[in-house]
mmCIF file of C-alpha atoms and ligand atoms in Angstrom:
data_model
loop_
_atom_site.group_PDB
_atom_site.id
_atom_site.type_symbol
_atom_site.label_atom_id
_atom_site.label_comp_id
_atom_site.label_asym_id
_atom_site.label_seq_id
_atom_site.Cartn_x
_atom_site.Cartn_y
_atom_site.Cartn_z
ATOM 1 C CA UNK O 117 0.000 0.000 0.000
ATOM 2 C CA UNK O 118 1.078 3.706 -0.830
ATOM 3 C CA UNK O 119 1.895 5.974 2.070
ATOM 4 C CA UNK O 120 1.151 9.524 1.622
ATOM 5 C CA UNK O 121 2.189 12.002 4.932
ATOM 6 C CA UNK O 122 -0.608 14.886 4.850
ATOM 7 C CA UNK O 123 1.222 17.521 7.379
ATOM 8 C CA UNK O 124 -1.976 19.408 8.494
ATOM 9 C CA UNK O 125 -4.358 16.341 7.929
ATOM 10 C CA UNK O 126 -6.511 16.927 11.304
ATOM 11 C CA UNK O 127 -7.246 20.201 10.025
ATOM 12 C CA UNK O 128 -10.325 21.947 7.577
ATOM 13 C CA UNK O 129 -8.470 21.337 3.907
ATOM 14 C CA UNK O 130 -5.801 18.437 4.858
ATOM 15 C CA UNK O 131 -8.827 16.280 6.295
ATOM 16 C CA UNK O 132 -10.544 16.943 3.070
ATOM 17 C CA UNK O 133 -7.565 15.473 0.963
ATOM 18 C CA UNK O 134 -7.067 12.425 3.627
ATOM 19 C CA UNK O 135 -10.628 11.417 2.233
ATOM 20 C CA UNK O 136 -10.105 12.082 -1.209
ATOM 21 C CA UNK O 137 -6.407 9.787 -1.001
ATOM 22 C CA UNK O 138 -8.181 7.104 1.073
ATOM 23 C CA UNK O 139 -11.129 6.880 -2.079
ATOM 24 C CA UNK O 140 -8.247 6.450 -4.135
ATOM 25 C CA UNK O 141 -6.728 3.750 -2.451
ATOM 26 C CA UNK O 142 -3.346 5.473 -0.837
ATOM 27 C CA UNK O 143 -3.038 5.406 3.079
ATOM 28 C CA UNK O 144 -3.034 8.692 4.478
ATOM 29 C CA UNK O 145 -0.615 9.551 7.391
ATOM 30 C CA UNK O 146 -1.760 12.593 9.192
ATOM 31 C CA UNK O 147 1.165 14.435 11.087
ATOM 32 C CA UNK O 148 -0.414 17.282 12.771
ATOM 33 C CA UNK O 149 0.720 18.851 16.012
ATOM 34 C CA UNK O 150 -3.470 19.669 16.687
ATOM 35 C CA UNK O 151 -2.865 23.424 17.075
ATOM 36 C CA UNK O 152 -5.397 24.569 15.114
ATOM 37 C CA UNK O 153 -6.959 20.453 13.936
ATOM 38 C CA UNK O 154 -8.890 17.928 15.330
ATOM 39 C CA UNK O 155 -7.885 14.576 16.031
ATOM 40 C CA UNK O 156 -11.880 13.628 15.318
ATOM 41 C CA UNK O 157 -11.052 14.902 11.567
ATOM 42 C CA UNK O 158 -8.258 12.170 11.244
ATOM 43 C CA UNK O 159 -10.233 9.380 9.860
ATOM 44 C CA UNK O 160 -8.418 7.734 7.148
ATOM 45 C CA UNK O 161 -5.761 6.644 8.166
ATOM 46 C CA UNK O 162 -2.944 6.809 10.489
ATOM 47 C CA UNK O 163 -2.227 9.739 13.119
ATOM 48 C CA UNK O 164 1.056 10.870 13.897
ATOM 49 C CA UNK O 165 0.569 13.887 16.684
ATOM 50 C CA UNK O 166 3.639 16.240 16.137
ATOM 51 C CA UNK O 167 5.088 19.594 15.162
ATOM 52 C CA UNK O 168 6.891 20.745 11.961
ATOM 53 C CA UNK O 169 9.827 22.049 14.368
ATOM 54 C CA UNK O 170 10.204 18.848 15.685
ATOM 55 C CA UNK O 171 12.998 17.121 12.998
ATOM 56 C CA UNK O 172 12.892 14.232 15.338
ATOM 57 C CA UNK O 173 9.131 13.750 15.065
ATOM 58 C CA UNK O 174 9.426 14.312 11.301
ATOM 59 C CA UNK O 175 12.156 11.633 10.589
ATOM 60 C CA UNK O 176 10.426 9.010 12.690
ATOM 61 C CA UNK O 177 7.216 9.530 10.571
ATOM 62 C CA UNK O 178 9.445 9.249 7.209
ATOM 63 C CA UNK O 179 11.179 6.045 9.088
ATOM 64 C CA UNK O 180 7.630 4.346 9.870
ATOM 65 C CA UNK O 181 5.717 5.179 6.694
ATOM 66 C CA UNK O 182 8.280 5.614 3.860
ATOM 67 C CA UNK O 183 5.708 7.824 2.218
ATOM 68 C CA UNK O 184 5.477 8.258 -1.334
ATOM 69 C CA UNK O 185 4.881 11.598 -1.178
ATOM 70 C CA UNK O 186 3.981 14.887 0.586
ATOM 71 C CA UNK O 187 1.119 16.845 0.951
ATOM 72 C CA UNK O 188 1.520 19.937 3.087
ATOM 73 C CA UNK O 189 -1.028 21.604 4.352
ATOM 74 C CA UNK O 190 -0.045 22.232 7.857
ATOM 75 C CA UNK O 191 -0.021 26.083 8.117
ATOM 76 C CA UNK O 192 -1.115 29.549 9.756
ATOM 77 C CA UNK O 193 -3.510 30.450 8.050
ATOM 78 C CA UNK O 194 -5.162 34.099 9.244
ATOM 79 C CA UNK O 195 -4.526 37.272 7.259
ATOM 80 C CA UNK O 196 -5.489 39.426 10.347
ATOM 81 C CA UNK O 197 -3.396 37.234 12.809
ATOM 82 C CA UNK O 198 -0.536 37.399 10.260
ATOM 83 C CA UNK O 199 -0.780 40.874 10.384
ATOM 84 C CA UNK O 200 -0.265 41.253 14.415
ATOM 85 C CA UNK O 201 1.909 38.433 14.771
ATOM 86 C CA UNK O 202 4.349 38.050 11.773
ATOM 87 C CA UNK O 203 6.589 35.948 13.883
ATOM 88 C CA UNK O 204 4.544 33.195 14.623
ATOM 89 C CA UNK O 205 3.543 32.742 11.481
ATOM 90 C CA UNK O 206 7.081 32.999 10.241
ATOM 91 C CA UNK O 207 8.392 30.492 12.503
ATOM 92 C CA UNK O 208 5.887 27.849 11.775
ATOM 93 C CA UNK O 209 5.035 28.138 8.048
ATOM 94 C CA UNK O 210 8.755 28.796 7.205
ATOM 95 C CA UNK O 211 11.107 27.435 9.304
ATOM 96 C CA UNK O 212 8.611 24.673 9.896
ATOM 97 C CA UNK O 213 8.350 23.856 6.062
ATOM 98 C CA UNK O 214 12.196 23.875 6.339
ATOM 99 C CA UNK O 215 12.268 20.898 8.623
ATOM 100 C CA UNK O 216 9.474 19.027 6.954
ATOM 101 C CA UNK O 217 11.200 19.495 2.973
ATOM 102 C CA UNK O 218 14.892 18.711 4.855
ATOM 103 C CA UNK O 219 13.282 15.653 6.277
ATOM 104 C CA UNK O 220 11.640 14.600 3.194
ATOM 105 C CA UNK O 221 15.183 15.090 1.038
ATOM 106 C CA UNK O 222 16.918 12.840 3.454
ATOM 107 C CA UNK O 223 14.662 10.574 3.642
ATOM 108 C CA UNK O 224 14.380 9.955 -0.641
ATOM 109 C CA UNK O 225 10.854 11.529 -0.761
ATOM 110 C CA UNK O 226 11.041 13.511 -3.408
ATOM 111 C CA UNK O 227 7.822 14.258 -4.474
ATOM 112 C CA UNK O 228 5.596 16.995 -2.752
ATOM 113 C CA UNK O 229 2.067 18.906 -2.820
ATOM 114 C CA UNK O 230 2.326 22.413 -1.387
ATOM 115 C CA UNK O 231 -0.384 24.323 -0.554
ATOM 116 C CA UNK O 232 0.321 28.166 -1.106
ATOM 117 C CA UNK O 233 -2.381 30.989 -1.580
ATOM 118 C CA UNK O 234 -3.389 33.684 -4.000
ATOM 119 C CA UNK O 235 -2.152 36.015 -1.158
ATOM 120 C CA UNK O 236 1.387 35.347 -2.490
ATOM 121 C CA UNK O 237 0.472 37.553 -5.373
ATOM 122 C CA UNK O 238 -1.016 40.617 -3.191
ATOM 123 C CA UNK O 239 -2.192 43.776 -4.427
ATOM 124 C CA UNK O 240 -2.970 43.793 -8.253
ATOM 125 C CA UNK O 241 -5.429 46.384 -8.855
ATOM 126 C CA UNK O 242 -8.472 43.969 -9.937
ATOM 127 C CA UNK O 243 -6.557 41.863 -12.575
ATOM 128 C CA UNK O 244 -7.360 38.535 -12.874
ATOM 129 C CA UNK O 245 -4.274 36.489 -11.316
ATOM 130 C CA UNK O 246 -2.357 33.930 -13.476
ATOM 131 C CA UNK O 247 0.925 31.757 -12.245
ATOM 132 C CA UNK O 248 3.057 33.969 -14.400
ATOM 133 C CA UNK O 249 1.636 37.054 -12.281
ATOM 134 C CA UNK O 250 4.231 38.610 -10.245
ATOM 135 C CA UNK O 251 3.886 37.562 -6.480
ATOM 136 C CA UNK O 252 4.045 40.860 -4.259
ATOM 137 C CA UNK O 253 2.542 39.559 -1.016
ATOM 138 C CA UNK O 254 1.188 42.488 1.085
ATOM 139 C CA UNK O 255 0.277 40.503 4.206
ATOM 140 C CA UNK O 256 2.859 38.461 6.502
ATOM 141 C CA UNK O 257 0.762 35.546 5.620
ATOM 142 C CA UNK O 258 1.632 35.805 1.717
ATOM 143 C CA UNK O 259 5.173 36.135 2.788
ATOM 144 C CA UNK O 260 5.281 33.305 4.263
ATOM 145 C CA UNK O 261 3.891 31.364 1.363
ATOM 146 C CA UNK O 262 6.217 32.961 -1.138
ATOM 147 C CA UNK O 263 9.368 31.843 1.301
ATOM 148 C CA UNK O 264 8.334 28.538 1.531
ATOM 149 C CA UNK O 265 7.556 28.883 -2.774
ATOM 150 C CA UNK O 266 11.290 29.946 -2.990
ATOM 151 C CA UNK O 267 12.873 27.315 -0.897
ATOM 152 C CA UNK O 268 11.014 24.501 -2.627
ATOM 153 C CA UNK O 269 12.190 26.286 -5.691
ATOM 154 C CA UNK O 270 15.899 25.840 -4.506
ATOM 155 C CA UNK O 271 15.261 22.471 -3.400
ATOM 156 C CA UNK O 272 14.030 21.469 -7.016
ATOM 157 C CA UNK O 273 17.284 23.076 -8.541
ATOM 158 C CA UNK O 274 19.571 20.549 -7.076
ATOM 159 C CA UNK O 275 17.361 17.539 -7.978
ATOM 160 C CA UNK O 276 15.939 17.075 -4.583
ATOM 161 C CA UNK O 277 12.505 17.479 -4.843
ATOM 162 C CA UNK O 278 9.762 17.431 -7.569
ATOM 163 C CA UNK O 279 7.020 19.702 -6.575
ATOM 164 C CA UNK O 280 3.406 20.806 -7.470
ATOM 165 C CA UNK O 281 2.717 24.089 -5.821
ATOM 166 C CA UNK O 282 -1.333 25.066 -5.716
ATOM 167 C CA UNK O 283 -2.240 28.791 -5.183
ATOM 168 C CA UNK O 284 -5.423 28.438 -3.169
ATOM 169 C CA UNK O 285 -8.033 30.777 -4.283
ATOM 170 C CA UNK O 286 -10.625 31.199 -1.140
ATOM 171 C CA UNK O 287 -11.829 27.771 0.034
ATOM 172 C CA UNK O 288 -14.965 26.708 0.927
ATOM 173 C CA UNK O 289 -17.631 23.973 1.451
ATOM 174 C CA UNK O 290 -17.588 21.136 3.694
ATOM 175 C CA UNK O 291 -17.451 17.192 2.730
ATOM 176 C CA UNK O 292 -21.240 16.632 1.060
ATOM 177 C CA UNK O 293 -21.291 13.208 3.192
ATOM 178 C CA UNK O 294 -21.038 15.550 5.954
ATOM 179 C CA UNK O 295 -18.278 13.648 7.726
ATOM 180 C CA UNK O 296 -15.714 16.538 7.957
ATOM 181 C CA UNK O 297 -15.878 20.023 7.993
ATOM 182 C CA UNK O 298 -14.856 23.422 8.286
ATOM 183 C CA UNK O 299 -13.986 23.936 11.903
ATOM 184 C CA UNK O 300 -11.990 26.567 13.274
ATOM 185 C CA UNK O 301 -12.010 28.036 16.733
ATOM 186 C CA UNK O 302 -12.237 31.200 16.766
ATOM 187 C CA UNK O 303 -14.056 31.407 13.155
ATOM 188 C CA UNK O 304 -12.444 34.133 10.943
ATOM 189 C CA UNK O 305 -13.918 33.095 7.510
ATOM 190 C CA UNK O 306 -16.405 34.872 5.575
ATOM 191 C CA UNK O 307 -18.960 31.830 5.264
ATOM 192 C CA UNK O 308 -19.119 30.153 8.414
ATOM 193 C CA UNK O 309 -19.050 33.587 10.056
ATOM 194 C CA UNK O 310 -21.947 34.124 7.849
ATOM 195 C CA UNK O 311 -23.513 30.889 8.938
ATOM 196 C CA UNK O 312 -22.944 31.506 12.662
ATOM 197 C CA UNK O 313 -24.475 34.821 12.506
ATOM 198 C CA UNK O 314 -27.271 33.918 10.628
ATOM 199 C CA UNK O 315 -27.960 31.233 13.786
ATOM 200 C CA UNK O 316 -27.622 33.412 16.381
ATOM 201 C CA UNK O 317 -24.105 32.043 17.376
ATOM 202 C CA UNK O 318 -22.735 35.869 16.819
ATOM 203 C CA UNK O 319 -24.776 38.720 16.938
ATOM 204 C CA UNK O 320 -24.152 39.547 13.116
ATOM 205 C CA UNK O 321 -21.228 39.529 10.291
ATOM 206 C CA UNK O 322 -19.263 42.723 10.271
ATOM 207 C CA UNK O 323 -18.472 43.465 6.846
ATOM 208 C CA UNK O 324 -14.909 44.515 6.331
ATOM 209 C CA UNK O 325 -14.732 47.917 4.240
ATOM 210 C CA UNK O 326 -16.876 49.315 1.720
ATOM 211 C CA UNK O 327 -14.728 51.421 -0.154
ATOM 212 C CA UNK O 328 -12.712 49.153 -2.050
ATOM 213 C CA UNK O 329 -12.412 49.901 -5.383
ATOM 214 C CA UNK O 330 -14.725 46.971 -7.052
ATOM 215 C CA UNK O 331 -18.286 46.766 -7.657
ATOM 216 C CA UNK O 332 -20.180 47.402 -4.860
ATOM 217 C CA UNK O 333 -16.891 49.019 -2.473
ATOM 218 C CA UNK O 334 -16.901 45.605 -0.826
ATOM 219 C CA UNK O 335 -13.999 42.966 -1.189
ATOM 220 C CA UNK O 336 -13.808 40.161 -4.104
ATOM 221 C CA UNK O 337 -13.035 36.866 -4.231
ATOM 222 C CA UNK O 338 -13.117 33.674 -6.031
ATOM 223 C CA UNK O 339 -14.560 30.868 -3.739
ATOM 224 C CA UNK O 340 -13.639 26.965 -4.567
ATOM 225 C CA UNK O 341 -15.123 24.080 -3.020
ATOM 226 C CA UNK O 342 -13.119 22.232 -0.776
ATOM 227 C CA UNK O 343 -13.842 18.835 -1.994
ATOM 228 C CA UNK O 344 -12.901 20.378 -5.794
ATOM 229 C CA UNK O 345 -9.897 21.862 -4.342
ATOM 230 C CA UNK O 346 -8.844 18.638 -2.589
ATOM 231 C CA UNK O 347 -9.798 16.227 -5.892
ATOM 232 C CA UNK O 348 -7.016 18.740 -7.822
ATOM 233 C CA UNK O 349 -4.436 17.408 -5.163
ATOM 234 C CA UNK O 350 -5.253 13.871 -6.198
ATOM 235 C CA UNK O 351 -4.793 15.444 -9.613
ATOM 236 C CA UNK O 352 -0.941 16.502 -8.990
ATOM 237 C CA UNK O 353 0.265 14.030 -7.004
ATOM 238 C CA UNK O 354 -0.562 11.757 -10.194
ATOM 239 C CA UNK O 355 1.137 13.782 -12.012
ATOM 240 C CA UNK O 356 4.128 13.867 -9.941
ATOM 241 C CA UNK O 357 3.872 9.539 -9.264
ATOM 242 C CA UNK O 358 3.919 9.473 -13.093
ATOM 243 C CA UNK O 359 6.939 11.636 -13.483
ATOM 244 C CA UNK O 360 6.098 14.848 -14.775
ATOM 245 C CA UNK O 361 7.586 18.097 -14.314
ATOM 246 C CA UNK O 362 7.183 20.978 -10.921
ATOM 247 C CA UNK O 363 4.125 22.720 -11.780
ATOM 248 C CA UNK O 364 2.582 25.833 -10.264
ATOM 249 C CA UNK O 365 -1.194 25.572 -10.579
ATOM 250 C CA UNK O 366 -3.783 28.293 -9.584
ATOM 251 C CA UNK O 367 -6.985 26.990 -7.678
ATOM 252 C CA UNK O 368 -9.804 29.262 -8.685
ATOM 253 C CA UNK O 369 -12.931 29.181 -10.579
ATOM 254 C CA UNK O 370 -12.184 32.222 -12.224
ATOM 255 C CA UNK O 371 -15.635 33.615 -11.235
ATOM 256 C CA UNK O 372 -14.992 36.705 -8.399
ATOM 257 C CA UNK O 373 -17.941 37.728 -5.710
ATOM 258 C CA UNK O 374 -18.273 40.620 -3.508
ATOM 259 C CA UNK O 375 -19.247 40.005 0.151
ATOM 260 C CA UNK O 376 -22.515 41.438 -0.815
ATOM 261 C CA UNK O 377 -22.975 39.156 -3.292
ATOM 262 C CA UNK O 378 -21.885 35.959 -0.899
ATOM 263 C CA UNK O 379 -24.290 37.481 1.440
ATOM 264 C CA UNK O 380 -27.075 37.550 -1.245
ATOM 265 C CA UNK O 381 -26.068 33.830 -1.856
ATOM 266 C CA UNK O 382 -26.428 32.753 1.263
ATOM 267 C CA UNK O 383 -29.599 33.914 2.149
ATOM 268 C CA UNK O 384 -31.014 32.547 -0.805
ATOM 269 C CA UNK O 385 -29.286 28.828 -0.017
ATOM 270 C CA UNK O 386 -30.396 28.511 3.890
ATOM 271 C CA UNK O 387 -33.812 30.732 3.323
ATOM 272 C CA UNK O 388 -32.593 33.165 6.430
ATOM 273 C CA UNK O 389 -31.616 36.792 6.504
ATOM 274 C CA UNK O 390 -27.823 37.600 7.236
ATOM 275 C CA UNK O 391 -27.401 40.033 10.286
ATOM 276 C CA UNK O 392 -24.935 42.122 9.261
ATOM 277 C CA UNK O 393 -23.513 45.316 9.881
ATOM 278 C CA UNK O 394 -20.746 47.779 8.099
ATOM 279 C CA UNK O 395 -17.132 48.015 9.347
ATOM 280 C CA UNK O 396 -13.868 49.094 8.766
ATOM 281 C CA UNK O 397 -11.294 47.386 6.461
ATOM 282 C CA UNK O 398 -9.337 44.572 7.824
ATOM 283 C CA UNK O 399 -5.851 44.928 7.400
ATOM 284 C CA UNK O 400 -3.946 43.030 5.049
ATOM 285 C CA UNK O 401 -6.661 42.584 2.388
ATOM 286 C CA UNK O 402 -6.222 42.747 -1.114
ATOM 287 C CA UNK O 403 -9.177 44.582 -2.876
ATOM 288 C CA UNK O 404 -9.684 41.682 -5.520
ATOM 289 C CA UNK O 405 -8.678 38.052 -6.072
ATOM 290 C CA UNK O 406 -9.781 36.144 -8.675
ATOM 291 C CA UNK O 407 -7.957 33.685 -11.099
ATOM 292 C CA UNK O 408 -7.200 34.377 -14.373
ATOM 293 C CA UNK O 409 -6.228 30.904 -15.061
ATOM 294 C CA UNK O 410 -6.911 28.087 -16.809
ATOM 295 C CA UNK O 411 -4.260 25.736 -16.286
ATOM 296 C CA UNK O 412 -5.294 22.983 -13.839
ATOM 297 C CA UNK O 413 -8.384 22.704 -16.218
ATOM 298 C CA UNK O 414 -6.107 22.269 -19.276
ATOM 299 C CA UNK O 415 -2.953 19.998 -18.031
ATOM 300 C CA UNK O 416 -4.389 18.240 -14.727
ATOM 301 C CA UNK O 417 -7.966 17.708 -16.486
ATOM 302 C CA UNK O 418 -9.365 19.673 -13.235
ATOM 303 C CA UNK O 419 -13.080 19.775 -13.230
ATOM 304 C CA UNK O 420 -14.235 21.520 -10.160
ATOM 305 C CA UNK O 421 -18.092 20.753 -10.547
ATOM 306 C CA UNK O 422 -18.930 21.972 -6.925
ATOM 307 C CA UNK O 423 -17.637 25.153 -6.726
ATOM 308 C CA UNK O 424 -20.771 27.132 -7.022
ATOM 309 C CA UNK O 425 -21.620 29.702 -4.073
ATOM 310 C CA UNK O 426 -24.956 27.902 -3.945
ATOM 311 C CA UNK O 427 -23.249 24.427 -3.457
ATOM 312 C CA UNK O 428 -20.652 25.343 -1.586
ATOM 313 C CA UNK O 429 -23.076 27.736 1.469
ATOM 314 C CA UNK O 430 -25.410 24.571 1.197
ATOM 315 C CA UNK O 431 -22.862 22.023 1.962
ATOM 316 C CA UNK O 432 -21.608 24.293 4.904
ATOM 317 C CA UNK O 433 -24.876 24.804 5.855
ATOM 318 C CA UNK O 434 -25.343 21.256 6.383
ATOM 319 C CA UNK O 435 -22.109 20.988 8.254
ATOM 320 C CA UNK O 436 -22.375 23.806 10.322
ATOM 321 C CA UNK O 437 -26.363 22.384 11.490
ATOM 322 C CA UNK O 438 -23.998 19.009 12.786
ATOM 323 C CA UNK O 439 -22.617 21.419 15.559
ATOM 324 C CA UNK O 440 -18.855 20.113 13.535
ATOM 325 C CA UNK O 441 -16.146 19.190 15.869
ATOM 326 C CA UNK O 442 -16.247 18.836 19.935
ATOM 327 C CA UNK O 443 -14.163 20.007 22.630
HETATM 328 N N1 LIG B 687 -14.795 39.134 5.477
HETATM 329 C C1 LIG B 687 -15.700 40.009 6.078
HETATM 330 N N2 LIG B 687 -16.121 39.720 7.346
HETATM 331 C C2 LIG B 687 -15.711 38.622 8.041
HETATM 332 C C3 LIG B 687 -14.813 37.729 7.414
HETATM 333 C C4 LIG B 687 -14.366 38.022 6.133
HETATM 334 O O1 LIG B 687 -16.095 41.011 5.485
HETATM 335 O O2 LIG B 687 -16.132 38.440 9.197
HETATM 336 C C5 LIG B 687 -14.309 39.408 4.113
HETATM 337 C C6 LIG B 687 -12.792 39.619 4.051
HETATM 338 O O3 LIG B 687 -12.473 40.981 4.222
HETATM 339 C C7 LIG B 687 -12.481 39.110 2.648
HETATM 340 C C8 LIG B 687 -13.507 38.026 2.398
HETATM 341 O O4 LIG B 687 -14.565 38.265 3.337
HETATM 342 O O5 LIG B 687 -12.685 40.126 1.702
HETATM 343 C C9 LIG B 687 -12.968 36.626 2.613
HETATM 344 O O6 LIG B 687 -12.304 36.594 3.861
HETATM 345 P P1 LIG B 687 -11.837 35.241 4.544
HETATM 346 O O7 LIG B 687 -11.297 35.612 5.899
HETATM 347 O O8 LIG B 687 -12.932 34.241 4.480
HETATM 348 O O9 LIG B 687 -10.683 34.697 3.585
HETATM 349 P P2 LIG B 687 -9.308 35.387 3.088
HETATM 350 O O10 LIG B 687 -9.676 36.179 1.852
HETATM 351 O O11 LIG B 687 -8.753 36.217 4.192
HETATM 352 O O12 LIG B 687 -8.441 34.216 2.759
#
């Protein structure tokens, strides 16, 4: 059987892509130090509990599972956070990706998955994004993402390492079966902030700046379905296991909304109002991000038939009625 170690797999995307590799017959191995996871996500397979610093804890995982491959997911993963602590984020996305890609060289693992974000390419006036785009981060949590880009990119140079790299558009959705799901304590993301206000868990969504310059003077983005974003994964680490060259991909529909418009959305998927009020801008923010790109659709065959806004608030409207994750 093929070992795959999913750094990050107790958490919202990585437990996502444990199902997905489990359908397809790999084993999963979940290494994830439960910071921000949940060891009820970790399903599939295997559960190694440990921490990207921790070379010890890495190299015993290689040791056990000779994995196949990488998928790394584990990650800070909060603009605003980013933004008031750069260092943590620094320290664990970075120098934490440095011990995981280190461990995987040494241990003849060569291929790897690496989650990175359309944050890497920042500020860009409302064009739509492509992987040749220049990547100007302007939040600590795009830096971080470009760092670990560029050491992966060194890595590959000497023949190390073979390496898809996705640029995450905004993900959303939760597993249709409705045995994971988005879970994150405290919420920070658009939708399920949406979905606990519209429950009376929060008194109402604040809506982060009006005066951006885009449609309506509220911030766009391109939303993709978790369990589309995860079935691209599958997608590249094929394409690795059958040899084929580092590849950046973009993961986006190509399709942006305003909050207003997800707002709009979600009242007409779960039939409620929205209570929400007007705020400031949240730091770190880019006005607009939306993929101009069509490249996992040509080369991986990528067909991300979930990613509508309807599909994606239904499915975590059906998560977020479960009451998700315990403790
Ligand atoms: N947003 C908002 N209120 C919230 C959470 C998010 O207005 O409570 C906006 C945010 O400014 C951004 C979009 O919704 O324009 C998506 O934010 P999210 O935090 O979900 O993802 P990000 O774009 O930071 O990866």
């Amino acid at each position: 059987m093929t070992h795959v170690l999913v750094t990050g797999g107790a958490g919202y995307i990585g437990s996502h892509a444990c199902k997905a590799l489990a359908a397809r017959g790999f084993i999963p191995v979940c290494f994830d130090n439960l910071s921000t996871g949940w060891a009820q996500a970790v399903k599939y397979g295997p559960f190694v509990q440990g921490d990207l610093l921790d070379r010890a804890a890495l190299d015993a995982a290689f040791a056990e599972y000779q994995p196949v491959a990488v998928m790394h997911f584990a990650a800070f993963s909060l603009v605003g956070e980013a933004m008031s602590n750069p260092g943590k984020y620094w320290r664990n996305n970075v120098l934490g990706s440095l011990n995981l890609v280190e461990a995987a060289v040494d241990a003849g693992c060569k291929q790897f998955v690496f989650s990175s974000t359309c944050a890497t390419y920042g500020e860009q006036d409302g064009v739509l994004l492509t992987e040749d785009s220049a990547q100007l981060p302007i939040n600590a949590y795009g830096s971080t993402k470009r760092a670990v880009e560029e050491i992966l990119r060194d890595f590959r140079a000497s023949d190390e390492l073979r390496t898809v790299i996705f640029r995450y558009f905004n993900v959303a959705g939760s597993d249709p079966a409705g045995e994971i799901g988005e879970h994150h304590r405290p919420e920070t993301h658009l939708i399920p902030v949406m979905l606990e206000a519209i429950d009376g868990q929060r008194p109402e969504l604040v809506i982060y700046g009006t005066d951006y310059d885009t449609p309506d003077g509220t911030c766009v983005r391109d939303y993709v379905h978790v369990v589309d974003l995860v079935e691209a994964h599958i997608l590249g680490l094929e394409w690795l296991l059958e040899g084929k060259e580092s590849r950046v991909f973009n993961l986006g529909t190509g399709c942006g909304f305003t909050v207003n418009e997800v707002i709009t959305h979600a009242r007409a998927a779960t039939g409620q109002k929205v209570p929400h009020r007007f705020g400031p801008r949240r730091g770190g923010d880019a006005a607009s991000l939306v993929s101009g790109s069509h490249r996992a659709l040509s080369e991986l065959g990528w067909d991300p038939t979930r990613s509508s806004l309807k599909v994606m608030i239904s499915d975590a409207w059906t998560w977020h009625k479960t009451g998700g994750y315990s403790g």
